[in-house]
mmCIF file of C-alpha atoms and ligand atoms in Angstrom:
data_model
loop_
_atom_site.group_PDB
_atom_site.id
_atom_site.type_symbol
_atom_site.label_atom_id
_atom_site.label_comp_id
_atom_site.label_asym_id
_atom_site.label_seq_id
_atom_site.Cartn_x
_atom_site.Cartn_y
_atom_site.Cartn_z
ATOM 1 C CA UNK M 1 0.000 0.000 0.000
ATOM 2 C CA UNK M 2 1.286 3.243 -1.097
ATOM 3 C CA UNK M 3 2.001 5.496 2.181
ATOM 4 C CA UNK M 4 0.135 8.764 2.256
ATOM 5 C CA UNK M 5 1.670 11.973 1.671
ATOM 6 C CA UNK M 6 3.866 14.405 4.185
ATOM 7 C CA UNK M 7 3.454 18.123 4.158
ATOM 8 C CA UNK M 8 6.338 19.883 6.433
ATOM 9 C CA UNK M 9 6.856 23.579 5.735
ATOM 10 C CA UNK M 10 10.058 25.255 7.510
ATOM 11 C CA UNK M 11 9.952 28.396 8.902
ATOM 12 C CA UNK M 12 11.940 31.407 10.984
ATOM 13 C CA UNK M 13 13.248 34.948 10.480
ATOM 14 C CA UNK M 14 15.657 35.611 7.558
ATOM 15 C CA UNK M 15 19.194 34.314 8.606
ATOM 16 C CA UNK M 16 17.677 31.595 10.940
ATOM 17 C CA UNK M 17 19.734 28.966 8.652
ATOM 18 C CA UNK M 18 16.499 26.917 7.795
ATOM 19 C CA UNK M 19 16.968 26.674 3.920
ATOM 20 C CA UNK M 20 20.406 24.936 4.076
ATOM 21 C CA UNK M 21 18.705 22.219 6.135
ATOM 22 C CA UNK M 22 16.295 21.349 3.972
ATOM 23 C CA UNK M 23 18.543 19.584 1.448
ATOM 24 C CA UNK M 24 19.552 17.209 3.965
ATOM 25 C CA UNK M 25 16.655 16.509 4.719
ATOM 26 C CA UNK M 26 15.319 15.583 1.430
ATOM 27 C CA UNK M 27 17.797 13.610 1.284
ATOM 28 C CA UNK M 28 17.354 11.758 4.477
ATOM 29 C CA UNK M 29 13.629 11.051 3.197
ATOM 30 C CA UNK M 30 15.107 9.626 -0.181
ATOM 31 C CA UNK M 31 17.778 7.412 0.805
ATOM 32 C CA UNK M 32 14.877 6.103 2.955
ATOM 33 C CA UNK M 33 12.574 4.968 0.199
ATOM 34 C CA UNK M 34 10.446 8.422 -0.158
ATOM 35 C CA UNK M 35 9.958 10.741 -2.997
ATOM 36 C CA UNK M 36 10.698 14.001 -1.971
ATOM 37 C CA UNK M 37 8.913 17.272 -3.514
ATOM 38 C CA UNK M 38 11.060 20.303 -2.465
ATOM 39 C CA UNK M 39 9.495 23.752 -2.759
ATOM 40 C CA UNK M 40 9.430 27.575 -1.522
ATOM 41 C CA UNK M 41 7.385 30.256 -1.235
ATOM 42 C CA UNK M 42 6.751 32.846 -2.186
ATOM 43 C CA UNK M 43 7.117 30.651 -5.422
ATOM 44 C CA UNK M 44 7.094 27.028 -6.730
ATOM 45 C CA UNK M 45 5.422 27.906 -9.874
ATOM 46 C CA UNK M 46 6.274 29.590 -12.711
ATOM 47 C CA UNK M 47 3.262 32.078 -12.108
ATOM 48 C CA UNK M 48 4.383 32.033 -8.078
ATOM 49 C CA UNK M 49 7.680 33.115 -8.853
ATOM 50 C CA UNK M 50 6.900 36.072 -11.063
ATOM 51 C CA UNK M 51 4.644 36.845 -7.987
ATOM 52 C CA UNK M 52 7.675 36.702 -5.612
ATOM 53 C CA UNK M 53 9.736 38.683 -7.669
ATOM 54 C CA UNK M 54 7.488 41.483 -7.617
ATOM 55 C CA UNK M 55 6.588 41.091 -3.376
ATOM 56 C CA UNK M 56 10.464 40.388 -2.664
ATOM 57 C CA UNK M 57 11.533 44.129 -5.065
ATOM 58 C CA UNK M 58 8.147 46.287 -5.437
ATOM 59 C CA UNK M 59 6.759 48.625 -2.781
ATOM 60 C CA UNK M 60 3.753 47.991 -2.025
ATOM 61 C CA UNK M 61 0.662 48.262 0.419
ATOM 62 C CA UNK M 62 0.286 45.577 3.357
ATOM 63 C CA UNK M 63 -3.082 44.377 1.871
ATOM 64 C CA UNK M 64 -1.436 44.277 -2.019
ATOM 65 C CA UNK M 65 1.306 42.286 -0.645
ATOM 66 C CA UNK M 66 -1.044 39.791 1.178
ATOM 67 C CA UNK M 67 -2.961 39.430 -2.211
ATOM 68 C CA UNK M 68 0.433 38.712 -4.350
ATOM 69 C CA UNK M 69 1.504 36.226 -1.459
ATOM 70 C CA UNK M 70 -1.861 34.282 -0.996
ATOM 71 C CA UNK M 71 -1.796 34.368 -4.929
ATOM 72 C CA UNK M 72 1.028 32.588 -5.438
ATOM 73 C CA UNK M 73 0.448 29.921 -2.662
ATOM 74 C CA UNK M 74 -3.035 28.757 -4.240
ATOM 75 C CA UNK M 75 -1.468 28.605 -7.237
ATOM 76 C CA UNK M 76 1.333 26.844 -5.865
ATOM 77 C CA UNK M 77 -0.903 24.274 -3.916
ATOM 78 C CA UNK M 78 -3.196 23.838 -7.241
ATOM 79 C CA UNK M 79 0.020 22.814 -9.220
ATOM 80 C CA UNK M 80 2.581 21.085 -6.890
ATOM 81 C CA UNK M 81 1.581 20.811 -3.561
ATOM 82 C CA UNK M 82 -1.574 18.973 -3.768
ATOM 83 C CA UNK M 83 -0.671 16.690 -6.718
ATOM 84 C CA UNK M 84 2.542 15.747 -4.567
ATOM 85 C CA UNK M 85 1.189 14.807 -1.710
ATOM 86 C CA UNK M 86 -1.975 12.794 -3.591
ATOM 87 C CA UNK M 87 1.060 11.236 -5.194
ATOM 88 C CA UNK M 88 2.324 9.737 -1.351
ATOM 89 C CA UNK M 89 5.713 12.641 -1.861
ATOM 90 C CA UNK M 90 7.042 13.818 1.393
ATOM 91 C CA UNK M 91 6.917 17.662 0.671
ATOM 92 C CA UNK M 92 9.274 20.389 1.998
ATOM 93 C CA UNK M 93 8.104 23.734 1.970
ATOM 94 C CA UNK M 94 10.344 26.472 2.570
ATOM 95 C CA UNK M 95 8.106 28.860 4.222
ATOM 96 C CA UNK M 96 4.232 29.218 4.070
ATOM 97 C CA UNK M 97 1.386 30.789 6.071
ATOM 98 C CA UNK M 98 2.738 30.930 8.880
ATOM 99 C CA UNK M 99 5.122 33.629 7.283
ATOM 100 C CA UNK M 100 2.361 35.776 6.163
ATOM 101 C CA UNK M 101 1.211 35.819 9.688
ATOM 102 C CA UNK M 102 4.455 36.451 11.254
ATOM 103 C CA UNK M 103 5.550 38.949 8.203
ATOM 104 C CA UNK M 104 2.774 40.873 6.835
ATOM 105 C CA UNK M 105 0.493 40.115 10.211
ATOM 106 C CA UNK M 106 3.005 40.887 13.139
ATOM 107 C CA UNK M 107 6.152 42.673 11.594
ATOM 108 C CA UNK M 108 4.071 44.678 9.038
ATOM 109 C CA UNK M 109 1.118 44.752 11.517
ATOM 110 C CA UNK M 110 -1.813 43.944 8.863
ATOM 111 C CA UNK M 111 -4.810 42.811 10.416
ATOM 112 C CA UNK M 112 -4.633 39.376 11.320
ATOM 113 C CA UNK M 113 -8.153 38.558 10.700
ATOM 114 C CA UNK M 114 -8.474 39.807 7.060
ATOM 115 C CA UNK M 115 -5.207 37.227 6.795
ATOM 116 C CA UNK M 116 -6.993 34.668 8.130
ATOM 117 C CA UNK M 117 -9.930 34.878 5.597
ATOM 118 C CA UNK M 118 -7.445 34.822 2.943
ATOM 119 C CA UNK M 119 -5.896 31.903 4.514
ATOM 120 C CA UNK M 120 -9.119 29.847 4.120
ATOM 121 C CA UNK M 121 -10.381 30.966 0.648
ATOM 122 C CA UNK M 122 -6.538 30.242 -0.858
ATOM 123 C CA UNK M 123 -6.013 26.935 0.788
ATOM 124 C CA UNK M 124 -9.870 25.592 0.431
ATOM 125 C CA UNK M 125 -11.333 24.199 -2.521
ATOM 126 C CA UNK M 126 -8.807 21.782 -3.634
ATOM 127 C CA UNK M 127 -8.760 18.519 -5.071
ATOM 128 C CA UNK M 128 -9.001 16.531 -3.467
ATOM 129 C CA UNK M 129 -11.002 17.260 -0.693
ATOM 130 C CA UNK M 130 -12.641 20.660 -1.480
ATOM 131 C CA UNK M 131 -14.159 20.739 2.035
ATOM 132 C CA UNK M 132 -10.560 20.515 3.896
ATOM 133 C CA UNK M 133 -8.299 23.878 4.675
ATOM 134 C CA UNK M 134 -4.967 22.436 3.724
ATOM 135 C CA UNK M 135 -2.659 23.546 6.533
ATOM 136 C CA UNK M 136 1.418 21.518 6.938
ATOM 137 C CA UNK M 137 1.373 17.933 9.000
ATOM 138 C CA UNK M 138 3.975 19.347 10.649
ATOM 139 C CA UNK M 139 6.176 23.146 10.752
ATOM 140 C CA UNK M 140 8.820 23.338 11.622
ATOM 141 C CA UNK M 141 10.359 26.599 13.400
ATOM 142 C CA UNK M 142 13.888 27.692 13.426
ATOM 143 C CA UNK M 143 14.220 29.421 16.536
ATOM 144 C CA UNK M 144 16.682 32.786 16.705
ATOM 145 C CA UNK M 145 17.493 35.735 18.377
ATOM 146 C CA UNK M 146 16.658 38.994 15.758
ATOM 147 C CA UNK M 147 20.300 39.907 16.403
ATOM 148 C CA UNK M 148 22.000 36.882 15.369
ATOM 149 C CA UNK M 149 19.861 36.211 12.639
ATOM 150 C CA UNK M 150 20.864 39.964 11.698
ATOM 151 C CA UNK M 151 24.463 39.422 12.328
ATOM 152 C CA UNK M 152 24.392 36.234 9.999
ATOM 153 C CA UNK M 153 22.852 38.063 7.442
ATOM 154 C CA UNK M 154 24.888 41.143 7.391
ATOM 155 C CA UNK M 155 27.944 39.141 5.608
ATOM 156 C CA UNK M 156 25.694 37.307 3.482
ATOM 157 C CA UNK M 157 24.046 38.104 -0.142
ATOM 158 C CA UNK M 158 22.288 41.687 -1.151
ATOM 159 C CA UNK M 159 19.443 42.067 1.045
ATOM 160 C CA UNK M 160 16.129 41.673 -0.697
ATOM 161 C CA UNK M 161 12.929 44.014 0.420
ATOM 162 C CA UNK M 162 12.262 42.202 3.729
ATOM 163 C CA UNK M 163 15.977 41.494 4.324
ATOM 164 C CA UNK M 164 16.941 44.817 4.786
ATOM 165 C CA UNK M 165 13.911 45.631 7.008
ATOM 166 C CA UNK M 166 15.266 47.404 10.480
ATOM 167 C CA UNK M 167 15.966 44.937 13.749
ATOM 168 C CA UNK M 168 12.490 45.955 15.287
ATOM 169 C CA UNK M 169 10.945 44.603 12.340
ATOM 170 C CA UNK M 170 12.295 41.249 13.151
ATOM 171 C CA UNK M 171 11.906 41.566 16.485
ATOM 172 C CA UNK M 172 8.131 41.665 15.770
ATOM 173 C CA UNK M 173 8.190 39.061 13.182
ATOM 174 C CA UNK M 174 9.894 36.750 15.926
ATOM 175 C CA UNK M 175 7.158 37.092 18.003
ATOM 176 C CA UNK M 176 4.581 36.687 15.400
ATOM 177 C CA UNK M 177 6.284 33.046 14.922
ATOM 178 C CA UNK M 178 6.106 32.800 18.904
ATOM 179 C CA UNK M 179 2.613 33.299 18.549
ATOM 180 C CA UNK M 180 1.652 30.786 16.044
ATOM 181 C CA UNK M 181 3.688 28.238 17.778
ATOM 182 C CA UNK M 182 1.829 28.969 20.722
ATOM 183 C CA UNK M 183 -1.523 28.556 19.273
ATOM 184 C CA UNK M 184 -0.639 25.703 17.243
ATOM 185 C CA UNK M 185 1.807 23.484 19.488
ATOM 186 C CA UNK M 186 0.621 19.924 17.847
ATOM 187 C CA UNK M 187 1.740 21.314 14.489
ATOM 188 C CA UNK M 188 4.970 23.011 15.400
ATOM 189 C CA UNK M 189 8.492 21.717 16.289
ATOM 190 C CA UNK M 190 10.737 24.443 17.321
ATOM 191 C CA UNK M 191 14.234 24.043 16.709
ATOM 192 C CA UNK M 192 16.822 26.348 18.656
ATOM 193 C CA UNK M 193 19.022 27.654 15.631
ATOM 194 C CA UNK M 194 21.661 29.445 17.242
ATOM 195 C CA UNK M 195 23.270 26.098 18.251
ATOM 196 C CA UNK M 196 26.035 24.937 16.004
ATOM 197 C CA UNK M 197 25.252 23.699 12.545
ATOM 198 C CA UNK M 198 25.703 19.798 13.404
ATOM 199 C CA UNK M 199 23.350 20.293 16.335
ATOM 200 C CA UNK M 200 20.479 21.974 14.461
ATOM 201 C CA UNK M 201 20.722 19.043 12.283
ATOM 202 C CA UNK M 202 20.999 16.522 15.064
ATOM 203 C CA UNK M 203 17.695 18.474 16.770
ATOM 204 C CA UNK M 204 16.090 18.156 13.112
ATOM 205 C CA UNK M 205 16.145 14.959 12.469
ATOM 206 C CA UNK M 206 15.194 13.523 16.099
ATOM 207 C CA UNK M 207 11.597 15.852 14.996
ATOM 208 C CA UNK M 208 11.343 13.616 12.330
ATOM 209 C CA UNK M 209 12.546 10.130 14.206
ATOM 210 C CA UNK M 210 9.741 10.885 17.068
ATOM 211 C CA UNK M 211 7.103 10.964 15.062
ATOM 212 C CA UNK M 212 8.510 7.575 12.759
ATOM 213 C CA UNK M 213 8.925 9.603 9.529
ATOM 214 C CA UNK M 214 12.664 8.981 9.579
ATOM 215 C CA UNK M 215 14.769 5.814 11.106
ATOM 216 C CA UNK M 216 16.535 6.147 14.189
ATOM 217 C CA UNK M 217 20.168 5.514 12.253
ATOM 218 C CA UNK M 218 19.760 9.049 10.155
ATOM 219 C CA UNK M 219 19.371 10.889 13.432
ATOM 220 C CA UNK M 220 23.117 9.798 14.234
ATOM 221 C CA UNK M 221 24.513 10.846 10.654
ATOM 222 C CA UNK M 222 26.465 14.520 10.365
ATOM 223 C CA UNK M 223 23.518 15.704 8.077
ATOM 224 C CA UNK M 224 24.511 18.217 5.378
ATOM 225 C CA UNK M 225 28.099 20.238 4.554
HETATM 226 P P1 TMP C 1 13.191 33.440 1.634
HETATM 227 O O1 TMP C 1 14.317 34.410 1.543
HETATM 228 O O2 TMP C 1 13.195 32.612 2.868
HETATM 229 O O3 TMP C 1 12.957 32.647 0.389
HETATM 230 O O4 TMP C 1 11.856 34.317 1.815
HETATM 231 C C1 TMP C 1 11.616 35.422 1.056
HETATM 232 C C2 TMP C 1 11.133 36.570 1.888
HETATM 233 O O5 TMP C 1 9.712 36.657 1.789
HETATM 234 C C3 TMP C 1 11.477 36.492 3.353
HETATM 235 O O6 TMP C 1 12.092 37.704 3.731
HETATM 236 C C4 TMP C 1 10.139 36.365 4.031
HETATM 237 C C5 TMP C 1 9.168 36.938 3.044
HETATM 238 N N1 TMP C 1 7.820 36.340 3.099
HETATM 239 C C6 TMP C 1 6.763 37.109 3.535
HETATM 240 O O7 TMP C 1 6.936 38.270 3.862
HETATM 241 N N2 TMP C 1 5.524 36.540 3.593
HETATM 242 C C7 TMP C 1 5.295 35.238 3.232
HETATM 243 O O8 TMP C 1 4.160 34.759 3.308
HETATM 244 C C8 TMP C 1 6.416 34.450 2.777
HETATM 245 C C9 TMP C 1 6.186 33.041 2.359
HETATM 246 C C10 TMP C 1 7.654 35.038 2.734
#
């Protein structure tokens, strides 16, 4: 019998180190038997990514950046989420609502409820269960300080739109993940990301081993360079 799909999105303030994990773990989930589907948002999609190009440079409105975002995720979930997981794939999702909330909801302080509407008319109507909201199996949350995240960042790449954002921007948007964790602890792992790179990993995968989505012997690997 085929084994049912896996929906993990990963998520923390810019710098938090989540997207070089996610690799690793794909390929964790592969050498174990599982197709992997690995994704982002904003993005995805051809259509999703022309959307992300134009939140990530353009100024815009709150509300007109909640629009673009919530866009590109239906989109995204029409063309490669949903057929994934009806497919059994284990999907990784760089980002996803929660960063609206914690983005455009707490560090650009857009009402939370008009987000939450958008939430449910995006992410209902799907195949193939029209009726179901699709929300992740499982997020998880790399944990970190505003100012380490910052300090990481600030000898990395050219700072995109939300990168270059002040430090009590991400100071909100840090709580704004806080806050969904709080409200949502069954779906959220947090991970504390200012331990060293081998220990994030080792934290990782014993997320995945406790719930029996990975075997115990990946847990004791070095995970990725
Ligand atoms: P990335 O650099 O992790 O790919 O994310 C791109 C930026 O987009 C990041 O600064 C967070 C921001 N973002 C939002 O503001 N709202 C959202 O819903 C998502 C998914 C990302």
């Amino acid at each position: 019998m085929s084994r049912p799909g896996l929906f993990i999105t990963f998520e923390g303030i810019d710098g938090a180190g989540k997207s070089s994990h996610i690799e690793g773990l794909a390929e964790a989930f592969r050498t174990q038997g599982r197709a992997v589907t690995v994704s982002r948002e904003p993005g995805g999609t051809p259509l999703a990514e022309k959307l992300r190009e134009l939140v990530l440079n353009d100024a815009m409105d709150a509300l007109t950046e909640s629009l673009l975002i919530f866009a590109a995720r239906r989109d995204h979930l029409r063309n490669v989420i949903e057929p994934a997981l009806a497919r059994g794939d284990v999907v990784l999702c760089d980002r996803f609502t929660d960063a609206t909330f914690a983005y455009q909801g707490a560090g650009r302080g857009f009402d939370l409820e008009v987000l939450s509407n958008l939430e449910r008319m995006a992410q209902t109507g799907l195949a193939p269960d029209a009726s179901l909201m699709r929300e992740p199996d499982l997020t998880v949350w790399f944990d970190l300080a505003p100012d380490v995240a910052a300090q990481r960042l600030s000898t990395a790449r050219v700072p995109d739109r939300f990168e270059s954002q002040p430090a009590e921007f991400f100071a909100r948007v840090a709580r704004g993940y806080a806050d969904r964790a709080a409200a949502a602890p069954q779906r959220f792992a947090r991970i504390d990301a200012a331990q060293e790179r081998h220990k994030v990993w080792q934290q990782l995968t014993s997320v995945f081993v406790r719930r029996g989505w990975l075997a115990i012997m990946v847990a004791t690997q070095g995970g990725p360079r």
